[in-house]
Coordinates of C-alpha atoms and ligand atoms in Angstrom, one line a residue:
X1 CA 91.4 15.3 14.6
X2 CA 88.4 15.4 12.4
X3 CA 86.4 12.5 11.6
X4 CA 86.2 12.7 7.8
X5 CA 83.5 9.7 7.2
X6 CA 81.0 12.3 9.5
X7 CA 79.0 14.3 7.3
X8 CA 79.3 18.2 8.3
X9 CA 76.2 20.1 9.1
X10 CA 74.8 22.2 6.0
X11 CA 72.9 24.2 5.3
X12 CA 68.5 23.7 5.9
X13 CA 66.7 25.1 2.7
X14 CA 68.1 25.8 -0.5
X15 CA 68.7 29.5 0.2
X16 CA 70.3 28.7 2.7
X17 CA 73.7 29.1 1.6
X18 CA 73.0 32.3 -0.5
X19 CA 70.9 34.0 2.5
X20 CA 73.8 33.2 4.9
X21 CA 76.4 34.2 2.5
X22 CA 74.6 37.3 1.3
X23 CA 73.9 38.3 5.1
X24 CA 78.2 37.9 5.6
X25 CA 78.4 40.3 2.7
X26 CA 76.0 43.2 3.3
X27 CA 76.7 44.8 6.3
X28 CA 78.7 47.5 8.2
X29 CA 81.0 47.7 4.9
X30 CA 78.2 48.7 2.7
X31 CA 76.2 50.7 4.5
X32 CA 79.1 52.2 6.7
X33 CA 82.4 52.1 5.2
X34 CA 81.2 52.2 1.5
X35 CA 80.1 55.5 1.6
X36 CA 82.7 57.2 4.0
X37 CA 85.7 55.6 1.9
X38 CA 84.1 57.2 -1.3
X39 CA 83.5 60.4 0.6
X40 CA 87.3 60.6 2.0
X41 CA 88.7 59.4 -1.3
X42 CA 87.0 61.6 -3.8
X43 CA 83.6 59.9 -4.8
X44 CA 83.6 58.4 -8.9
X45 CA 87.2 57.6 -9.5
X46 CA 86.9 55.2 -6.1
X47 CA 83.8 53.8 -7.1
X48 CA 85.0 52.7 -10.1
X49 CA 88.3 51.0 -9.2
X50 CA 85.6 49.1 -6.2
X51 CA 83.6 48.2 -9.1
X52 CA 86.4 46.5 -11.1
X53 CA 88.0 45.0 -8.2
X54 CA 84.6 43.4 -7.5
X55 CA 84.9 41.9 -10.9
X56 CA 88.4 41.1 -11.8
X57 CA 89.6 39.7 -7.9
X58 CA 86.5 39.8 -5.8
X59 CA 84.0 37.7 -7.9
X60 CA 86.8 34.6 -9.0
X61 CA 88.5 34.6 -5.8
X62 CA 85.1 34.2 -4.0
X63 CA 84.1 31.2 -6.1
X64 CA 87.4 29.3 -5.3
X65 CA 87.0 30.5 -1.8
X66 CA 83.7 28.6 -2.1
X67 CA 85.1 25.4 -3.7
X68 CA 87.8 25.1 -1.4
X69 CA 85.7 24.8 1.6
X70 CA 83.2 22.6 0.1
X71 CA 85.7 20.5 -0.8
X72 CA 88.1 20.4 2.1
X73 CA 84.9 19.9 4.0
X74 CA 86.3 21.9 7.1
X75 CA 87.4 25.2 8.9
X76 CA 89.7 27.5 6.6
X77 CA 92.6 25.7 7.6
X78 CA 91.6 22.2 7.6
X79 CA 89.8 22.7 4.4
X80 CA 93.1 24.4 2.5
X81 CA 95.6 21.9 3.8
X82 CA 93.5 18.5 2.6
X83 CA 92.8 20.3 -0.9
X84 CA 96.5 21.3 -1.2
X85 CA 97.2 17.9 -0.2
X86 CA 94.8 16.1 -2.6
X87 CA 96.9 17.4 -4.8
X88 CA 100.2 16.9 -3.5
X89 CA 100.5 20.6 -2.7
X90 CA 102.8 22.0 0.1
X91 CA 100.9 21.5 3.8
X92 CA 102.5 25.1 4.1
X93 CA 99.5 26.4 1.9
X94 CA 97.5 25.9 5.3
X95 CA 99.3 28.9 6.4
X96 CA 96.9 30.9 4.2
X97 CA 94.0 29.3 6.7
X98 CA 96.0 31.0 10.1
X99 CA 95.9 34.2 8.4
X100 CA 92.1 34.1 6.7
X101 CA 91.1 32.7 10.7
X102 CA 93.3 35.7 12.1
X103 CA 91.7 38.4 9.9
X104 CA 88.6 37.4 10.7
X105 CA 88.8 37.7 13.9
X106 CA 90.9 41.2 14.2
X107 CA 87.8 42.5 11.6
X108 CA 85.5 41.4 14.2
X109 CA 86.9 43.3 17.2
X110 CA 87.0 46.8 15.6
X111 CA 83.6 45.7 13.7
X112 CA 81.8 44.9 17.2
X113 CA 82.5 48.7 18.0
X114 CA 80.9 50.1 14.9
X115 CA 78.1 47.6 15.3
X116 CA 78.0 49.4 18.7
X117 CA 77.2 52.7 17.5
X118 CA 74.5 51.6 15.5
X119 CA 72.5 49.8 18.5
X120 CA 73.4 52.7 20.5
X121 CA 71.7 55.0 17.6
X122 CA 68.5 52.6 17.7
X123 CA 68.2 53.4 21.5
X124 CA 68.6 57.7 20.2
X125 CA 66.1 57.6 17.6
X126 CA 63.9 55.6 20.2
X127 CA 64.0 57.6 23.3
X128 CA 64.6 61.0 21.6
X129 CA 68.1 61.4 21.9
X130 CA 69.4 62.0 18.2
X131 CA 66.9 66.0 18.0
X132 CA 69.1 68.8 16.8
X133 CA 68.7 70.9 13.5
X134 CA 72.5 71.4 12.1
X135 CA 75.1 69.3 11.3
X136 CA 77.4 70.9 14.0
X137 CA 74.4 69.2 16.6
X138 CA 74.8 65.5 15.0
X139 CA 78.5 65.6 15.2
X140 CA 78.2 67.0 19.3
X141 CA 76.2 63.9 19.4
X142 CA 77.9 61.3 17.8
X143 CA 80.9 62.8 19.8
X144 CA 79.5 62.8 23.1
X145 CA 78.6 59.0 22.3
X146 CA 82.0 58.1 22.2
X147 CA 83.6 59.9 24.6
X148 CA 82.2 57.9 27.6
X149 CA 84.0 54.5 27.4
X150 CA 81.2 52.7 29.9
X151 CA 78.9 54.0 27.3
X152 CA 80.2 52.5 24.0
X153 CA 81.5 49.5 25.8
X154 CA 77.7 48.8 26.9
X155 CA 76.8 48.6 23.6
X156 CA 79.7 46.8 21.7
X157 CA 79.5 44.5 24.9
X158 CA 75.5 43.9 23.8
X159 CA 76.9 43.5 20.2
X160 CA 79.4 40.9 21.0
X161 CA 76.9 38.8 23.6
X162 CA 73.9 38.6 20.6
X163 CA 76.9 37.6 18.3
X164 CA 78.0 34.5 20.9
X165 CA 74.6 33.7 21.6
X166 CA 73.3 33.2 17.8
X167 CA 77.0 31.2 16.8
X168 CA 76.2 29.0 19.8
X169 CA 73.1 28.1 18.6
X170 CA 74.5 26.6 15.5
X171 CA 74.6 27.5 11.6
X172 CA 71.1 26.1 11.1
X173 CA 69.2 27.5 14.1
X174 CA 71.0 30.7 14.9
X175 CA 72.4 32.2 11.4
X176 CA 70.1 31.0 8.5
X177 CA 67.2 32.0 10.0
X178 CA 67.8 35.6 11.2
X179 CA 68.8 36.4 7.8
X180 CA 65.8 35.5 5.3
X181 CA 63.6 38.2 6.5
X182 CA 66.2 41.2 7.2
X183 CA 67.6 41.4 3.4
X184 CA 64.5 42.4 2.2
X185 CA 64.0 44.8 4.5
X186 CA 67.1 46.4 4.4
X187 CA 66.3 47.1 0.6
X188 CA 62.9 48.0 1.1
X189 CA 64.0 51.0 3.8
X190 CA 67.1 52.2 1.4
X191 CA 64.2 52.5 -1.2
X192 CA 62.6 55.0 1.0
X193 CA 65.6 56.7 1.7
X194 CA 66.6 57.0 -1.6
X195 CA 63.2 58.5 -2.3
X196 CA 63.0 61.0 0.4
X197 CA 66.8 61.7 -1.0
X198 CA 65.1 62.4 -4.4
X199 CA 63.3 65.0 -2.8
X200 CA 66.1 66.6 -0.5
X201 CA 67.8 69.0 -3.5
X202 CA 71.2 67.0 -3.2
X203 CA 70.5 63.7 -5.1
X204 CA 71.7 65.6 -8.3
X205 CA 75.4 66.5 -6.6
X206 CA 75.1 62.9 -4.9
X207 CA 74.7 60.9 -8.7
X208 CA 77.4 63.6 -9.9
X209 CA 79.7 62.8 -7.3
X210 CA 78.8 58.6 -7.0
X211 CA 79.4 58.2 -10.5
X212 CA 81.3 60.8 -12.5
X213 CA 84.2 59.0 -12.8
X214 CA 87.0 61.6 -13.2
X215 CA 90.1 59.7 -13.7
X216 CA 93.1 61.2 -12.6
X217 CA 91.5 61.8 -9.1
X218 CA 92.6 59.1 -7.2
X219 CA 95.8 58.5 -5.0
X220 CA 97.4 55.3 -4.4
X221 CA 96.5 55.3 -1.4
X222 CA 92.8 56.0 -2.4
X223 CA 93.1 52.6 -4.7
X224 CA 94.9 50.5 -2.0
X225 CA 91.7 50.9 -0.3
X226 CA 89.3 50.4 -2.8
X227 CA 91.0 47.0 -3.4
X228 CA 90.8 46.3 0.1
X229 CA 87.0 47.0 0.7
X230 CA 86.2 44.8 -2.4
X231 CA 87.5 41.9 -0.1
X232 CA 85.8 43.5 3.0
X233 CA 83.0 43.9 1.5
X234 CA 82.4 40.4 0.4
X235 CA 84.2 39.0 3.6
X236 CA 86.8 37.3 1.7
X237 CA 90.3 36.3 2.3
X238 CA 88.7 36.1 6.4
X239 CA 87.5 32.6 6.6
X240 CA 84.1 33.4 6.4
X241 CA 82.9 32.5 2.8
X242 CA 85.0 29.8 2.6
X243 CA 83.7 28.3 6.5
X244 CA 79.9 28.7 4.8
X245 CA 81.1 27.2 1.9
X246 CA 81.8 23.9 3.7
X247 CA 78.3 23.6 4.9
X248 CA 77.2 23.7 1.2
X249 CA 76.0 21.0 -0.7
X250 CA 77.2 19.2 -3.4
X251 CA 74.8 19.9 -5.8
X252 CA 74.3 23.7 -5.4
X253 CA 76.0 25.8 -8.2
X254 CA 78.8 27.8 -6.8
X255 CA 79.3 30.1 -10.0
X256 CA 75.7 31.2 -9.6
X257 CA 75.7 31.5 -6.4
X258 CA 78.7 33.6 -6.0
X259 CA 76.9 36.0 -8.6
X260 CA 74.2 36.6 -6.4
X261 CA 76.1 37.0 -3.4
X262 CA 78.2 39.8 -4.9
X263 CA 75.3 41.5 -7.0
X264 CA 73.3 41.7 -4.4
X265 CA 76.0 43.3 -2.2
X266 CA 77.2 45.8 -5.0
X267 CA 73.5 46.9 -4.8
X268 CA 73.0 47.7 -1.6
X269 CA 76.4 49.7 -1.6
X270 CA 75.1 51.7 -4.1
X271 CA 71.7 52.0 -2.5
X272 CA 73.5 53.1 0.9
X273 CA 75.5 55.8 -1.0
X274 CA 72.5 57.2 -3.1
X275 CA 70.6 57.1 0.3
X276 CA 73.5 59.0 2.1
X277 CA 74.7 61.4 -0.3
X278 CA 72.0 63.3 -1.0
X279 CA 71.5 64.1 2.5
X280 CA 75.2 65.2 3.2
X281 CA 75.0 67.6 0.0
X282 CA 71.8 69.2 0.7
X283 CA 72.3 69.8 4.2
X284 CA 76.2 71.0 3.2
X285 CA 78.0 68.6 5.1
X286 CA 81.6 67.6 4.3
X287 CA 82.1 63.8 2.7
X288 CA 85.2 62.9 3.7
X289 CA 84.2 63.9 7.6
X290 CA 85.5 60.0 8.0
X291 CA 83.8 57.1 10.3
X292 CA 81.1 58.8 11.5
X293 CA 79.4 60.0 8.3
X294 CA 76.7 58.1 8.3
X295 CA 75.3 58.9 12.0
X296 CA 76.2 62.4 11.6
X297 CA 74.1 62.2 8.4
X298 CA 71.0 60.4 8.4
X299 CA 70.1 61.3 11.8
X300 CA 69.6 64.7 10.4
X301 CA 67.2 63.3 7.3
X302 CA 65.2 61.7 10.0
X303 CA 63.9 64.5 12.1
X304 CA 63.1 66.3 8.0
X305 CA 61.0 63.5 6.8
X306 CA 57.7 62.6 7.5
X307 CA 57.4 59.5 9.9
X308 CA 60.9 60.4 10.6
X309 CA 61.2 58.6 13.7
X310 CA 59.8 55.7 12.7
X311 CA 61.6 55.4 9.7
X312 CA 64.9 56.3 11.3
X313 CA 64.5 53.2 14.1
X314 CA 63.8 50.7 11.1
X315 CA 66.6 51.6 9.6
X316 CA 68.5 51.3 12.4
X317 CA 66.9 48.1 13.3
X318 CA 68.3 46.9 9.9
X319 CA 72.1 48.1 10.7
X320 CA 72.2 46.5 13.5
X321 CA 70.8 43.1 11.8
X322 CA 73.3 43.6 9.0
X323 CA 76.0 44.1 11.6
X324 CA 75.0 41.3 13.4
X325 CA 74.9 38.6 10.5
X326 CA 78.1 39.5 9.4
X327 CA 79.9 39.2 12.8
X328 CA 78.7 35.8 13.0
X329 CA 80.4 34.8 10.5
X330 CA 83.6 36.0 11.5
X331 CA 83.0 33.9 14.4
X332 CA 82.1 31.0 12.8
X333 CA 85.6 30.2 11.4
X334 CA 87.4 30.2 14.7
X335 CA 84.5 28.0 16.5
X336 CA 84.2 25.7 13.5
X337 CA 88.1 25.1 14.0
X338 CA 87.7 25.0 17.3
X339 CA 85.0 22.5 17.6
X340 CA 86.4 20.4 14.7
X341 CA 90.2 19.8 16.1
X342 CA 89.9 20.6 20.3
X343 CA 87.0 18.4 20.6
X344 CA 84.8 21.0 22.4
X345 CA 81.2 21.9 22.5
X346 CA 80.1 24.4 20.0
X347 CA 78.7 26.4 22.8
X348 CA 82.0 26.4 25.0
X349 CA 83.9 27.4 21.9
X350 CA 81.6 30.3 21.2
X351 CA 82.0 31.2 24.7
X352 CA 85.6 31.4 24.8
X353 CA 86.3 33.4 21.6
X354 CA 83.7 35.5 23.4
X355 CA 85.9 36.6 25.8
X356 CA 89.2 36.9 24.2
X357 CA 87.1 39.0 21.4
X358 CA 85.3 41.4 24.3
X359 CA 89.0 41.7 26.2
X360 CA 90.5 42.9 22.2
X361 CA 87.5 44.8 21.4
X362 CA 87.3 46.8 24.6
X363 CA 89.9 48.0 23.2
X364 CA 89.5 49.0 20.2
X365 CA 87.0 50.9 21.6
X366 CA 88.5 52.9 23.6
X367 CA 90.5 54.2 20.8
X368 CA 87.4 56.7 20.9
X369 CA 88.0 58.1 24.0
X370 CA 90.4 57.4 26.7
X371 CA 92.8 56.0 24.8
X372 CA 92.6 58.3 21.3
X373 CA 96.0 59.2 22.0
X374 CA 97.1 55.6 22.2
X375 CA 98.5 56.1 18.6
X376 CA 101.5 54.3 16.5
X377 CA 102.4 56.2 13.3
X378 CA 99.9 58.4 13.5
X379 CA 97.0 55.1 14.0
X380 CA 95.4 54.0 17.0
X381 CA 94.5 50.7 17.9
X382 CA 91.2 50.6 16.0
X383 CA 92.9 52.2 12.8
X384 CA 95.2 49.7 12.9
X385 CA 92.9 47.1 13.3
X386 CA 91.0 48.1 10.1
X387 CA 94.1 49.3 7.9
X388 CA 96.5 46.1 8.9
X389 CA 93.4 44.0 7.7
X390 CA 91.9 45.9 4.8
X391 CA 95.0 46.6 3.2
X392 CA 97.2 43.8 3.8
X393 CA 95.6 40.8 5.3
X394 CA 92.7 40.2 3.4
X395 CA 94.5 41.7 -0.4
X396 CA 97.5 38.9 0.7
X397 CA 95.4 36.3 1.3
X398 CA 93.2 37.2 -2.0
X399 CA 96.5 36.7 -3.9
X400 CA 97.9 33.6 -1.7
X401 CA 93.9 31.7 -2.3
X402 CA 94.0 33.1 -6.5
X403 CA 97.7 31.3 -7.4
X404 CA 97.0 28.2 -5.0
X405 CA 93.9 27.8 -7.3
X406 CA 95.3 29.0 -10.6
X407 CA 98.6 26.8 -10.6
X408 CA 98.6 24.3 -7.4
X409 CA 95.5 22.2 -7.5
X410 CA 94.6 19.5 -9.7
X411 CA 92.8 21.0 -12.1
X412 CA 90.3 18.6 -12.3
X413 CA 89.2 18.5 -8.6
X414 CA 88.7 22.8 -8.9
X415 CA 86.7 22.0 -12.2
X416 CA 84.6 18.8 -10.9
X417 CA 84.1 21.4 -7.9
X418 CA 83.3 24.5 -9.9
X419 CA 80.9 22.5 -12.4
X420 CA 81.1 25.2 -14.4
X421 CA 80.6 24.8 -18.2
X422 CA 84.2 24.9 -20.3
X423 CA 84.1 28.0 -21.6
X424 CA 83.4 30.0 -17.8
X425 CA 85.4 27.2 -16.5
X426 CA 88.4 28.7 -18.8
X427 CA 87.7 32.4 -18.0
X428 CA 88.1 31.9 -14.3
X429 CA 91.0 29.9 -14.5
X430 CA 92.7 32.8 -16.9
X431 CA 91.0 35.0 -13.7
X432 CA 92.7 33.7 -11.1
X433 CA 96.5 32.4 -12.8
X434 CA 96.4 36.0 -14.2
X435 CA 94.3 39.0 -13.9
X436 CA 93.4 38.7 -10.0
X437 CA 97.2 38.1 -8.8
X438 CA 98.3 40.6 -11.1
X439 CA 95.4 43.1 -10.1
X440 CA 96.8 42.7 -6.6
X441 CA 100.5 43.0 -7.4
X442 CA 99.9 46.6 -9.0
X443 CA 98.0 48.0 -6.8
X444 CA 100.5 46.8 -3.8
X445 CA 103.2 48.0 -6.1
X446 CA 101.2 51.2 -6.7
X447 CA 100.8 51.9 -2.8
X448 CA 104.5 51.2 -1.9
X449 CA 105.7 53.5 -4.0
X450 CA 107.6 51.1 -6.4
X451 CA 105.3 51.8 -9.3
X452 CA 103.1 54.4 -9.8
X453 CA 99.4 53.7 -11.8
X454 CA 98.3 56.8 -13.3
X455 CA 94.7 56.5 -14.7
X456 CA 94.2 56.0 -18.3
X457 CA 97.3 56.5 -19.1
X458 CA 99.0 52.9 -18.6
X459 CA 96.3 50.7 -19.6
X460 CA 98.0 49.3 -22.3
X461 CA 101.5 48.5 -20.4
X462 CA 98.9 46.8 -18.2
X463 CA 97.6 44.5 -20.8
X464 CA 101.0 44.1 -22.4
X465 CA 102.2 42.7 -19.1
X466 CA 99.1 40.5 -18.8
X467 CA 99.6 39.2 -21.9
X468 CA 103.3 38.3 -21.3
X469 CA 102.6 37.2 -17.7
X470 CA 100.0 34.8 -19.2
X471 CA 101.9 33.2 -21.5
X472 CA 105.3 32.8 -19.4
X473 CA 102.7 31.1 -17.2
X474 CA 101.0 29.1 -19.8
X475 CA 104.2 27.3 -21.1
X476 CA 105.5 26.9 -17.5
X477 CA 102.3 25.3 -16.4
X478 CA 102.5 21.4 -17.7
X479 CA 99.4 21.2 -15.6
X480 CA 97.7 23.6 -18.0
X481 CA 96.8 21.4 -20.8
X482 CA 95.6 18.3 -18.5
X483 CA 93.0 21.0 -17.2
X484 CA 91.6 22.6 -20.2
X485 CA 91.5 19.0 -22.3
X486 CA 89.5 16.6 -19.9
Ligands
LIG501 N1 81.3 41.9 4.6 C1 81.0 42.5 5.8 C2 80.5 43.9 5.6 O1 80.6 44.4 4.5 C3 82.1 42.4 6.8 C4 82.5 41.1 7.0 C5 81.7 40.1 7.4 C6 83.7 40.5 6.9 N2 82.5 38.9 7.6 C7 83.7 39.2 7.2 C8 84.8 41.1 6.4 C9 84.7 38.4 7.2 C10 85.9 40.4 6.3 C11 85.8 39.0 6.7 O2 80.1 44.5 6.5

């Protein structure tokens, strides 16, 4: 059991929190998934539903995530089962924890592989190994970098040692310092990219395809995922935000912060895809070629560009930073769990989710090669990895955190939490009661076929049901008025 009257570990400086958080955030999903999704589903139309689902689900649900760690003072499932207890709320809430700690961890074995490539691709553009002229060379590459399982499993091996090495070190040691210097840098080399992409002939296409938002383009299937990368993307619904939030203290602003954390990783989204784009349209490769756009890509803007190769490391230097602060926090879930109710060492239980995650993730990675065939419904293990948590998992658990928020709690613990002003305090509880669940239910709806959300054309049967949801909720909700008088 936990000793409640101990004070947890938080975080050193006062950036603490936002570096760590903000280092969770920006990672593989920007810079990697971001811009093959929008390339596979149809560039504007994607963007666009990402952007609102940032808003509407990702921006509220983060904040409670937030507040319910720093109040439940604990790992995902400690922390939800006090604060659902505080306020006489079901224990079965806690089941929300198993799932965020679950997700986590499944993201984290097919993440370690990806994190993989990008080490691997540091090593290339170091010892010469990423030279060719044509597209048709970069994908040879990239292929023959999968194909040999000893290979990628060197390198997702490396990725899942650093990972156990830094968590064992502790939050303060190991994550909040390797993150204050590599945000800025990460920005500082998508500027340049986005300047050389300025100059390569496709940044026009690129801005037309990024933003143009042609409604009407996108399948269900296609918003199902946007919805789901929101939450990847700002490694919600997964433990981690609301495991950092825990170490936060009690006088650090959790609306504001949450802003930052998700403006800064909507920026470097969009920095990644106007870095990427332009490349892939001026040298006439495909954008939905799928996972490995990206290496296939900016390899080949490398060898064009003036201190190519020294560019090219940096930025691959950066990747694999971004990677790596974001697997530790998928970690640091399961080891603060671990350490808080089984009594072991933080080192010992960094060790031992080390091996069960190196057995899982070896293979995941050999969905690349020996075991591609290895396939259920058409998916192999590392597909499944990624769809089961993208578009289920994390949107679920989204929902499960919004409604235990919006209509459980005490409404004066989530406001003396939130220490928001009234009015804000208002619009995120209308957020999460109403417009995040209901954000979620569509789009679920939308992708199992029960409903079907054409663009533009059902807005306003959308806000007629938000408006009858809302006050069907309202009057049922004697909790309602205690909240919003106090
Ligand atoms: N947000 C990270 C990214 O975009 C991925 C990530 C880190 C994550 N921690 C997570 C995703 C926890 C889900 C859950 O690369």
């Amino acid at each position: 059991m936990t000793n409640d009257s101990q004070p947890r570990t938080q975080w050193l400086g006062r950036w603490g929190f936002v570096l760590a958080a903000t280092g969770s955030a920006v990672g593989l999903g920007n810079v990697w998934k971001f811009p093959y999704m929008t390339g596979e589903y149809g560039g504007g139309a994607f963007v666009l539903v990402y952007l609102a689902c940032i808003l509407a689900i990702g921006v509220p649900v983060m904040m409670t995530e937030i507040a319910l760690g720093r109040r439940g003072r604990g790992s995902p499932i400690d922390a939800i089962r006090r604060v659902s207890a505080e306020s006489k709320g079901a224990s079965a809430w806690s089941l929300l924890g198993w799932m965020a700690m679950l997700c986590g961890f499944m993201i984290l074995c097919f993440y370690v592989v990806v994190a993989g490539w990008s080490f691997s691709y540091l090593w290339k553009m170091l010892t010469g190994g990423l030279a060719g002229s044509s597209v048709d060379d970069m994908a040879a590459i990239f292929g023959a970098n999968n194909a040999n399982p000893l290979n990628l499993g060197f390198w997702s091996t490396l990725v899942t040692l650093a990972t156990m090495v830094i968590v064992g070190k502790g939050v303060q040691a190991g994550i909040e310092k390797s993150v204050g210097w590599m945000m800025p840098g990460m920005v500082v080399m998508l500027v340049i990219m986005i300047v050389y992409g300025a100059f390569s002939g496709g940044f026009g296409e690129a801005v037309h395809f990024l933003f143009a938002f042609n409604a009407g383009s996108l399948s269900s299937e296609g918003m199902l995922a946007a919805m789901g990368h929101a939450f990847f993307t700002l490694s919600l619904a997964s433990g981690a935000i609301l495991t950092y939030g825990s170490y936060l203290p009690r006088n650090a602003s959790i609306g504001r912060t949450t802003l930052s954390v998700a403006a800064a990783d909507t920026l470097v989204a969009l920095m990644a895809g106007l870095a990427i784009f332009p490349v892939i349209f001026a040298n006439g490769m495909e954008p939905g070629s799928g996972p490995g756009l990206i290496f296939m890509s900016l390899p080949l803007a490398f060898q064009a560009m003036p201190l190519g190769t020294l560019f090219g490391a940096l930025f691959f230097v950066m990747l694999s930073m971004a990677a790596l602060t974001s697997s530790i926090s998928m970690v640091e879930a399961t080891v603060s769990w671990l350490t808080d109710n089984k009594g072991i060492s933080r080192r010992t239980a960094a060790w031992g989710v080390g091996i069960v995650l190196w057995i899982i993730s070896t293979l995941a990675m050999l969905s690349f090669n020996v075991g591609a065939e290895w396939t259920l419904g058409g998916k192999n293990f590392f597909g499944w990895l990624d769809y089961l948590t993208s578009r289920w998992m994390m949107p679920l658990g989204g929902l499960g955190v919004a409604l235990l928020a919006g209509f459980v709690l005490n409404g004066e613990a989530m406001r003396e939490e939130l220490g928001l002003p009234p009015a804000v305090h208002a619009l995120w509880l209308f957020m999460v009661r109403y417009v995040s669940p209901l954000g979620i239910v569509v789009v679920f709806l939308d992708a199992l076929g029960i409903a079907t959300l054409e663009f533009g054309v059902q807005w306003p049967w959308l806000l007629l049901a938000l408006a009858v949801i809302t006050l069907i909720g309202e009057f049922a909700s004697p909790r309602l008025k205690q909240t919003l008088s106090a």
